[in-house]
Short mmCIF file of C-alpha atoms in Angstrom, two decimals:
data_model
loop_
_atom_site.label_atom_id
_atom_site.label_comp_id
_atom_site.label_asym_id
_atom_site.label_seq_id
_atom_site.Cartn_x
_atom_site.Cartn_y
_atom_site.Cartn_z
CA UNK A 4 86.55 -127.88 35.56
CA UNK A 5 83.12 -129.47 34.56
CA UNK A 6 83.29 -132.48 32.27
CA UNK A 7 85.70 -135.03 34.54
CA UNK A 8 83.75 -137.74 31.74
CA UNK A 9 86.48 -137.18 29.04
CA UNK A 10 89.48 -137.33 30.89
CA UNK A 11 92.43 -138.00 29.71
CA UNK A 12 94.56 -140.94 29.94
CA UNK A 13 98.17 -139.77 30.29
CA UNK A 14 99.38 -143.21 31.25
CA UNK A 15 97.88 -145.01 28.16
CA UNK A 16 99.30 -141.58 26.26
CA UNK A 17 102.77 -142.19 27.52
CA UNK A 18 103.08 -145.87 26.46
CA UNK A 19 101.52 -144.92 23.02
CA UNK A 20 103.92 -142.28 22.32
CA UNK A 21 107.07 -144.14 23.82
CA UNK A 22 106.25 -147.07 21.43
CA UNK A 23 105.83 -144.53 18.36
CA UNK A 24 109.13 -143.19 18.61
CA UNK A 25 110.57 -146.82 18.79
CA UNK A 26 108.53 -147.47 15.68
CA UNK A 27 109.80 -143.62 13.78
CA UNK A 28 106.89 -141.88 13.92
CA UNK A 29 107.20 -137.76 13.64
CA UNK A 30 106.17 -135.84 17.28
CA UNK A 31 104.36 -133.23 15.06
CA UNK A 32 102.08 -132.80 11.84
CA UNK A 33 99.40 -134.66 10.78
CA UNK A 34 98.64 -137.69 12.96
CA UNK A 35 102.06 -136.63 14.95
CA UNK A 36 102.69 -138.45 18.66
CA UNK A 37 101.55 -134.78 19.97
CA UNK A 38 98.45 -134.69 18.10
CA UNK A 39 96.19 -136.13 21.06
CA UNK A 40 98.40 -134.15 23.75
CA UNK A 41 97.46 -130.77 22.11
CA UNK A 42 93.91 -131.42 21.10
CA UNK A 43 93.13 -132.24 25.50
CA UNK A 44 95.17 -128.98 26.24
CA UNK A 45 93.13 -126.95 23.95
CA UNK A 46 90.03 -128.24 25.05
CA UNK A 47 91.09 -128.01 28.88
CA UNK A 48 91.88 -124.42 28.11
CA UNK A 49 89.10 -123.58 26.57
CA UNK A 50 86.65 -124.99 29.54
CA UNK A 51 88.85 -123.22 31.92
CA UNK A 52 88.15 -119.67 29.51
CA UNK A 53 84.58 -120.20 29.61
CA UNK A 54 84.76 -120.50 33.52
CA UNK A 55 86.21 -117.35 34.08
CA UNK A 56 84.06 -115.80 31.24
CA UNK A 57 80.67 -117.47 33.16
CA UNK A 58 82.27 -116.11 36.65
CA UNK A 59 81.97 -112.12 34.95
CA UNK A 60 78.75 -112.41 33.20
CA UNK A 61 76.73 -113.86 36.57
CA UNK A 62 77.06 -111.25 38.24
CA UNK A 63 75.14 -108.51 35.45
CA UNK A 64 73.09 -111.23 33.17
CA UNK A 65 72.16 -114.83 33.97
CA UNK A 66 74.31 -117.02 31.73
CA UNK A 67 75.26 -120.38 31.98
CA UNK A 68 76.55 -123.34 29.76
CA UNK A 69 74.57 -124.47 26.73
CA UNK A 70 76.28 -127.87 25.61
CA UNK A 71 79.30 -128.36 23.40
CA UNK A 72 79.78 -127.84 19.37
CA UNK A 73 82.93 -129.36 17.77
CA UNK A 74 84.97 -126.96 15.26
CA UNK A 75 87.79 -128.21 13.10
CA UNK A 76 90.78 -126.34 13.84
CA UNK A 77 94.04 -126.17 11.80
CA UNK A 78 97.28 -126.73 13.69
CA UNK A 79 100.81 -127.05 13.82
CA UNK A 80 99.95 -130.98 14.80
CA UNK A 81 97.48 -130.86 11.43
CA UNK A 82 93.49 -130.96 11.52
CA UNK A 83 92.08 -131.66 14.90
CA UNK A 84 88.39 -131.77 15.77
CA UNK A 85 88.27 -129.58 18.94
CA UNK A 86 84.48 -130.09 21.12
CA UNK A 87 84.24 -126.60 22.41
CA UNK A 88 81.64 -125.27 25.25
CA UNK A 89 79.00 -122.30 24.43
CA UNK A 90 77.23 -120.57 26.52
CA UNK A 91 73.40 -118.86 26.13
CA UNK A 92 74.80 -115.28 25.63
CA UNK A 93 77.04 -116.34 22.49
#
């Protein structure tokens, strides 16, 4: 992948969401223990998409990243606020 500058912290994740089930909070919904989980897996996937999407259109048009836009996007885990790559082609 590209951006190794947001990583995520699975450690500091863990402890987080071992010490909100002690304290009864829900795994899912809005501000669920999953919330944070989901919102890295979408964006991970969606990095991962725009590789293989860059990897086709270099070889017929010369297309490459052009920063990151953030969408809200409604989920099972409630709103999150997904930063999503572009590229120059759209």
């Amino acid at each position: 992948m590209t951006d190794t500058t947001n990583d995520f912290d699975f450690e500091s994740f863990k402890q987080a969401a071992i010490k909100g089930l002690y304290e009864g909070k829900p795994l899912t919904g809005q501000n669920g223990l999953f919330a944070p989980l989901l919102k890295h897996f979408l964006e991970s996937a969606l990095e991962g998409e725009m590789d293989g999407h860059l990897v086709q259109t270099r070889q017929t048009e010369q297309n490459r990243r052009n920063g990151k836009t953030t969408k809200t996007v409604k989920s099972s885990a409630g709103l999150l606020d997904l930063t999503t790559p572009r590229d120059r082609s759209g």
